[in-house]
mmCIF file of C-alpha atoms in Angstrom:
data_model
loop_
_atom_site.group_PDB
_atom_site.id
_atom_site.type_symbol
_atom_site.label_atom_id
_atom_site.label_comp_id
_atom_site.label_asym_id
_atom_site.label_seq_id
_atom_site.Cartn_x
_atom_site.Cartn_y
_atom_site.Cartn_z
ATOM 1 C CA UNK A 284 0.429 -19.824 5.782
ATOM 2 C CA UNK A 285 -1.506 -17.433 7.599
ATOM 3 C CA UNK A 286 -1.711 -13.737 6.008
ATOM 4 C CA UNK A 287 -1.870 -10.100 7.654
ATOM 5 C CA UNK A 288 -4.990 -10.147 10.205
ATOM 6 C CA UNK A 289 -6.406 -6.638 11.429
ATOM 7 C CA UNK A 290 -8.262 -5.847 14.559
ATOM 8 C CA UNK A 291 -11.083 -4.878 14.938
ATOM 9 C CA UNK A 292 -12.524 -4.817 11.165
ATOM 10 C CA UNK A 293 -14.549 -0.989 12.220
ATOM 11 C CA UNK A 294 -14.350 1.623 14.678
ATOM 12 C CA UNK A 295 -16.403 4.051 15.972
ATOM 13 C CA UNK A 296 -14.834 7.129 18.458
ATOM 14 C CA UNK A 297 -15.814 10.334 19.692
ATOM 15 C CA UNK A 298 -12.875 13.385 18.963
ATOM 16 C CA UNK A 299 -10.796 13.758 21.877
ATOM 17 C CA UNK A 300 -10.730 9.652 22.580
ATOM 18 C CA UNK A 301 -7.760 7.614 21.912
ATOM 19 C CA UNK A 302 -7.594 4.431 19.714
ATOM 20 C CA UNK A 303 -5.679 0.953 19.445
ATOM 21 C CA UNK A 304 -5.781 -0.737 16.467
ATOM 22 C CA UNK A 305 -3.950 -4.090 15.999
ATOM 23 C CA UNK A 306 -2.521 -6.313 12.883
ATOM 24 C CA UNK A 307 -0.481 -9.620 13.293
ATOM 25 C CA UNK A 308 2.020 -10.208 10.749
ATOM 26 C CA UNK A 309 2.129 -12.950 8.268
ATOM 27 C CA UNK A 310 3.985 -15.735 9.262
ATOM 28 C CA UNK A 311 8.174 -15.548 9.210
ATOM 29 C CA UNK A 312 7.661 -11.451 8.888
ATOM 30 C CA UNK A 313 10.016 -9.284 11.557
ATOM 31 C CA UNK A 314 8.936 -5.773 9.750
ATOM 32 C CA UNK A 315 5.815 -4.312 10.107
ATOM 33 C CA UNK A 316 4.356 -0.735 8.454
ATOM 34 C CA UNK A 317 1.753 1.348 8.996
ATOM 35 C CA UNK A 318 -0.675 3.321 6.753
ATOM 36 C CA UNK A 319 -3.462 5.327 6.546
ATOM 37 C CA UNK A 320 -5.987 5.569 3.385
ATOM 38 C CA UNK A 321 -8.226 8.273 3.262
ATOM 39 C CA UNK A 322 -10.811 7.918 1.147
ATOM 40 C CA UNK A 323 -9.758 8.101 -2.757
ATOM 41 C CA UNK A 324 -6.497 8.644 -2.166
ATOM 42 C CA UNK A 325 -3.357 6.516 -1.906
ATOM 43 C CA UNK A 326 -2.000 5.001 1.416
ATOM 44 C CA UNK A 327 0.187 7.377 3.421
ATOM 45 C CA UNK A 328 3.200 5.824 5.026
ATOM 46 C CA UNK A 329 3.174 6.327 9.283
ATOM 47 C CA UNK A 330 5.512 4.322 10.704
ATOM 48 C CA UNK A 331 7.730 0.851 10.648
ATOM 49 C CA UNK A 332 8.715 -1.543 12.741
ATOM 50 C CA UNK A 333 11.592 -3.864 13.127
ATOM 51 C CA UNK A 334 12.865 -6.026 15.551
ATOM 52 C CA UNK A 335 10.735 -4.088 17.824
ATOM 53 C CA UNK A 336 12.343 -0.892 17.106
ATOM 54 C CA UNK A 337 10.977 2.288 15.331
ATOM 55 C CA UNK A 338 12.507 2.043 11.419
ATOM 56 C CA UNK A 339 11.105 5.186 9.882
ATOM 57 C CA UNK A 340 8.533 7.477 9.848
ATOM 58 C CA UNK A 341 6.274 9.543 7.900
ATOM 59 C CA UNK A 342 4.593 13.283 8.401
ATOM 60 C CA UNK A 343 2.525 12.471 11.180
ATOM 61 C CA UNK A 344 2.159 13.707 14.639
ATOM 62 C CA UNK A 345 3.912 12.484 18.027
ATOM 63 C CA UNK A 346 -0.016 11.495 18.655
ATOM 64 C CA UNK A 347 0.529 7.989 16.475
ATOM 65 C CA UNK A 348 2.544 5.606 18.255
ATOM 66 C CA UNK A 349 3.278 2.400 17.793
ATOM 67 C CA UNK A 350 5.027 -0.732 19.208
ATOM 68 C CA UNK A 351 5.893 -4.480 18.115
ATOM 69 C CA UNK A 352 6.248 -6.966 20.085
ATOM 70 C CA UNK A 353 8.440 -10.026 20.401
ATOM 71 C CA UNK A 354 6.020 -11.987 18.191
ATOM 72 C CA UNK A 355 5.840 -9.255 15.535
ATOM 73 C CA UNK A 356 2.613 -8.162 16.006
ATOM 74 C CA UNK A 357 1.994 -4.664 16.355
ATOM 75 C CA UNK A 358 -0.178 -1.806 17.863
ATOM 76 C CA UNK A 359 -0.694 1.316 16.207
ATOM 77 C CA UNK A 360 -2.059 4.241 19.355
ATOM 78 C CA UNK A 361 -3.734 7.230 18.119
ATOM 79 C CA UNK A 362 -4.480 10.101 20.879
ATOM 80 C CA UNK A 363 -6.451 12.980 20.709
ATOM 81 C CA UNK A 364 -8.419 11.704 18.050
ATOM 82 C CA UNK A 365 -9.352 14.287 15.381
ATOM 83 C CA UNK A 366 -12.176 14.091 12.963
ATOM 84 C CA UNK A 367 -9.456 14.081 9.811
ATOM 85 C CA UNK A 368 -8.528 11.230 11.821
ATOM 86 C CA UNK A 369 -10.835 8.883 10.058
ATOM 87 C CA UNK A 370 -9.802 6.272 7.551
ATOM 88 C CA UNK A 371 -8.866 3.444 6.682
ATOM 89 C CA UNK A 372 -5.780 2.018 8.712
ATOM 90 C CA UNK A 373 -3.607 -0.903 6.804
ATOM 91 C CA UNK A 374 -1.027 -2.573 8.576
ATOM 92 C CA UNK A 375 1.376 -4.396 6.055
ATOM 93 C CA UNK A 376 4.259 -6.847 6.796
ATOM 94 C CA UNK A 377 7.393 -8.037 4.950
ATOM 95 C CA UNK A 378 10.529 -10.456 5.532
ATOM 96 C CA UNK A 379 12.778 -6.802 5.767
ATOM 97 C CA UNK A 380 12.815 -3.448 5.706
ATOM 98 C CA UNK A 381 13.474 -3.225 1.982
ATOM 99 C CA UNK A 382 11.325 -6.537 0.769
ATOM 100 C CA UNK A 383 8.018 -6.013 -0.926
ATOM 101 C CA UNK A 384 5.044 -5.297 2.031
ATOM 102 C CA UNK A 385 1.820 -7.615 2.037
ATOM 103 C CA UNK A 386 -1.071 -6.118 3.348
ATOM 104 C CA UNK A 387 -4.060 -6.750 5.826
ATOM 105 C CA UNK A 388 -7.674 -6.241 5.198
ATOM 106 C CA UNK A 389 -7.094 -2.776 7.841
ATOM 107 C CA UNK A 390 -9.269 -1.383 10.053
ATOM 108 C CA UNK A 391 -11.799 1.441 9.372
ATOM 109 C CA UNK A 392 -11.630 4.366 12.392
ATOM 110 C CA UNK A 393 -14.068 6.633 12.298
ATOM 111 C CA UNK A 394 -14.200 10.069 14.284
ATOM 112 C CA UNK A 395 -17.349 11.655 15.515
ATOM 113 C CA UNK B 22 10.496 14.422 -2.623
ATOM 114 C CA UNK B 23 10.212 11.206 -3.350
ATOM 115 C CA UNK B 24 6.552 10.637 -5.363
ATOM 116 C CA UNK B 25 4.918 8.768 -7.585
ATOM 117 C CA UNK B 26 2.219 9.532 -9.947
ATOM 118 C CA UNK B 27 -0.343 7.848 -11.982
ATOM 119 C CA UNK B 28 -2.383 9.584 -15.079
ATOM 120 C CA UNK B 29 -5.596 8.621 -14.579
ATOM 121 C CA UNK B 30 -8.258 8.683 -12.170
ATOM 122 C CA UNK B 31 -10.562 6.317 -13.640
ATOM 123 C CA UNK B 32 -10.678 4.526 -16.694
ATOM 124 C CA UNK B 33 -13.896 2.756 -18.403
ATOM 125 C CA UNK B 34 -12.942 -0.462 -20.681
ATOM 126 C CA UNK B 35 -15.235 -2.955 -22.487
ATOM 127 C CA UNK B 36 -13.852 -6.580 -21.861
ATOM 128 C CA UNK B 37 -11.200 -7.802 -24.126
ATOM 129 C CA UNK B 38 -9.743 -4.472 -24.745
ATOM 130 C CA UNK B 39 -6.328 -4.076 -23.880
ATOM 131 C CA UNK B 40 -4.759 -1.729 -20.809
ATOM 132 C CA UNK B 41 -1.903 0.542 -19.715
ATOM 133 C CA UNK B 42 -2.463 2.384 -16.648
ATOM 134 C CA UNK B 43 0.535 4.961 -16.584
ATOM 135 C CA UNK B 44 3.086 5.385 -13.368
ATOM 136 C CA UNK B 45 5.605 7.990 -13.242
ATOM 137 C CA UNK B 46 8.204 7.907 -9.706
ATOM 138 C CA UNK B 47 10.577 10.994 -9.394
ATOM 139 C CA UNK B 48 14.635 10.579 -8.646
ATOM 140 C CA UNK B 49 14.924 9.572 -5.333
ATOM 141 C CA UNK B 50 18.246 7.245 -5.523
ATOM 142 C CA UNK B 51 17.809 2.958 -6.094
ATOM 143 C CA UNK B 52 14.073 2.108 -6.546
ATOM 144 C CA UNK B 53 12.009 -0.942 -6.180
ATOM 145 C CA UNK B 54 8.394 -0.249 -7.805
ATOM 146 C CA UNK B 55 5.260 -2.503 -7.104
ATOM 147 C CA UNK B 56 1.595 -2.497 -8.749
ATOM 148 C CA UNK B 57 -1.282 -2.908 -5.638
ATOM 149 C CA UNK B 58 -4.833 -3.866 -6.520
ATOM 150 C CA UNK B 59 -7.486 -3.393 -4.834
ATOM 151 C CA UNK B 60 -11.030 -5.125 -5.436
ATOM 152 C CA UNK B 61 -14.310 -3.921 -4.208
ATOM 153 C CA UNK B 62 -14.759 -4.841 -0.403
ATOM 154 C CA UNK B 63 -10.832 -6.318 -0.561
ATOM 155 C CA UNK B 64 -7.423 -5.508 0.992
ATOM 156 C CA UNK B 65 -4.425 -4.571 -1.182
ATOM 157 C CA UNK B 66 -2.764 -7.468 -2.926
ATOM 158 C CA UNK B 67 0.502 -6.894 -4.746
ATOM 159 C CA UNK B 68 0.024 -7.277 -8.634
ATOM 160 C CA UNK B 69 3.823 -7.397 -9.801
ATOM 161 C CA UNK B 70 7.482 -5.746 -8.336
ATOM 162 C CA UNK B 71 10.579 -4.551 -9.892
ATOM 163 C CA UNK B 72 13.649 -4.512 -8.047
ATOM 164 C CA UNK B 73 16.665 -5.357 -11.116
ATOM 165 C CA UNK B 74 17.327 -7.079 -13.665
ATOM 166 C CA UNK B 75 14.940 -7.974 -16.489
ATOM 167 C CA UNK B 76 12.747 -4.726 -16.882
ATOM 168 C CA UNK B 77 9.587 -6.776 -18.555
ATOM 169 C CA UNK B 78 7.679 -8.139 -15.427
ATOM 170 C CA UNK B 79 5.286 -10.485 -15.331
ATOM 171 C CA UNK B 80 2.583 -10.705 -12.263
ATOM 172 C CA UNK B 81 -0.419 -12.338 -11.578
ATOM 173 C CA UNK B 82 -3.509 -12.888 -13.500
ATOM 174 C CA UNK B 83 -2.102 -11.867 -16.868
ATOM 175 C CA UNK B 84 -0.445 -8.292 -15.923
ATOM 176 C CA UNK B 85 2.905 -7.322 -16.495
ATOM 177 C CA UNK B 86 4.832 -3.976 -16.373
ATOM 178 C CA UNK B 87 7.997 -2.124 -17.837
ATOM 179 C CA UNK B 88 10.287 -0.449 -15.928
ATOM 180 C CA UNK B 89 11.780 2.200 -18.348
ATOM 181 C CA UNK B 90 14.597 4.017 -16.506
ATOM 182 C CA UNK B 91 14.922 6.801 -18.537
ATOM 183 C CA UNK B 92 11.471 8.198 -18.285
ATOM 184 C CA UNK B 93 11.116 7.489 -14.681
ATOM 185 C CA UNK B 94 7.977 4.969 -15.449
ATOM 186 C CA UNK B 95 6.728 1.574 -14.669
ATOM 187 C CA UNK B 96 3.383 1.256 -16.906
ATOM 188 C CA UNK B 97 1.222 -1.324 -15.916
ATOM 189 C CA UNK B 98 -0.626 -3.439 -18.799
ATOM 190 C CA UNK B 99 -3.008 -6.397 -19.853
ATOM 191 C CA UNK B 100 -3.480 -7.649 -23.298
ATOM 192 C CA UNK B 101 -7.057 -8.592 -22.606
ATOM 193 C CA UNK B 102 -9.006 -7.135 -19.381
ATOM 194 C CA UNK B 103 -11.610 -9.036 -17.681
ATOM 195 C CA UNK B 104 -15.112 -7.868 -16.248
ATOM 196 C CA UNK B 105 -13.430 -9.299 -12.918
ATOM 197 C CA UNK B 106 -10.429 -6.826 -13.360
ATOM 198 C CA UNK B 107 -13.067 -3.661 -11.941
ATOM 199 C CA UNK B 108 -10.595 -2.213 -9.153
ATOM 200 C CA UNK B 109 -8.219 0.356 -8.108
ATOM 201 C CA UNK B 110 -4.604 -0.375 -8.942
ATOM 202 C CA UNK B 111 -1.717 1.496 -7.248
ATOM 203 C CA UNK B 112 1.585 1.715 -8.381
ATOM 204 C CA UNK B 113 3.896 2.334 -5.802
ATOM 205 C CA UNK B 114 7.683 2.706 -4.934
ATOM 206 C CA UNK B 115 10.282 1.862 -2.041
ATOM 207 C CA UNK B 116 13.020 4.071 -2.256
ATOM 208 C CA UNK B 117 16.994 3.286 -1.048
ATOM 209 C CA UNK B 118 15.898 0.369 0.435
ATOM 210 C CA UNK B 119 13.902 1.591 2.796
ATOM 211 C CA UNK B 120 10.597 0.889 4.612
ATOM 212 C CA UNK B 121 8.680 3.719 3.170
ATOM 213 C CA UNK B 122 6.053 2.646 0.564
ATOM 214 C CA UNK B 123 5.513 5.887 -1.625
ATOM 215 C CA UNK B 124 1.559 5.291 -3.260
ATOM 216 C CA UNK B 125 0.297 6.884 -6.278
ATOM 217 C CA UNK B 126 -3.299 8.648 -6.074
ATOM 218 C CA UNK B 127 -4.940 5.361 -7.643
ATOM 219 C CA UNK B 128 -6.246 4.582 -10.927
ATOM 220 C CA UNK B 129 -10.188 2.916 -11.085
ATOM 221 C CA UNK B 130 -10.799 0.668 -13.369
ATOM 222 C CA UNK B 131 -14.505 -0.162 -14.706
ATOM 223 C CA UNK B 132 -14.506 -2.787 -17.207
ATOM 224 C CA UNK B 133 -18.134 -3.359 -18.485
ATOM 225 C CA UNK B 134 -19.216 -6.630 -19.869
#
């Protein structure tokens, strides 16, 4: 059973830039959920996805977007990249909405 | 709001001393509560979870937690910690069913040999 893969493992921008950061879910899992970890703090909820469509969403701006695909994989965009921006991004997936969430290795974005 | 909160920051054990790292969630409707740990240069790999019945749950590698309605909390503990437990452990709660992991700050845990 393959787990949560991340892509690309680091990430390097300029402010201004836009970013897509990409996870495939673990095998059998049609929910997918974004976070982002600052560092030494908790992860911050962004976004779900299920079935393709949008299933929640946490205090971020219209600048994070996301989309799953038919395959349950997922993209996570980020425009306008700002220099609070940078962090570590953690996709997670889980058999449902409500199930517990297992998580990828994420990808860290950096903002110069 | 829905939050969760865990006491300590960082915590420094010898090996074979016992642990309880506290959690705290506030009212927020049904809950399911998890434990997260995190070791040095690793992803996030889920400990334990609550969702009903039996509030004594056992996870992986030895932990276990209660989930003590009354005082909103779901402690974590070991019996015996490990030089190989060193890592940040997150307790964390899904509220109504929803999508919406809610993460505590993080506890760090140093266990010296």
């Amino acid at each position: 059973e393959t787990g949560v893969t991340q892509s690309p493992t680091h990430l390097i921008k300029t402010r201004g830039q836009q970013v897509t950061l990409r996870c495939s879910s673990q095998s059998g899992h049609n929910t997918v959920s974004w976070y982002q970890q600052a560092l030494g703090q908790g992860p911050q909820f962004i976004f779900q996805y299920y079935r393709e469509e949008e299933n929640g969403r946490g205090n971020f701006p219209p600048r994070f977007s996301g989309l799953q695909f038919p395959n349950y994989s997922s993209e996570l965009n980020v425009n306008a990249l700002e220099l609070d921006d940078s962090a570590l991004y953690l996709c997670a997936s889980s058999l449902e909405p409500g199930a517990e969430q297992y998580f990828g290795p994420g990808t860290r974005l950096t903002v110069t | 709001a829905q939050s969760v909160s865990q006491h300590n920051h960082h915590v420094i054990l010898s090996e074979a001393a016992s642990l309880e790292l506290g959690c705290n969630y506030s009212y927020g409707g049904t809950v399911n509560l998890f434990w997260y740990v995190q070791y040095p240069g690793q992803h996030l790999q889920l400990l334990l979870k609550y969702f009903s019945g039996d509030p004594l749950v056992k996870g992986i590698k030895g932990f276990e937690a209660e989930f003590i309605k009354s005082k909103f909390s779901f402690n974590l503990r070991k019996p015996s910690v490990q030089w190989s437990d060193t890592a940040e452990y997150f307790c964390a709660a899904l509220y109504n069913q929803g999508g919406k992991l809610i993460f505590g700050q993080g506890t760090e845990l140093s266990v010296k040999p």
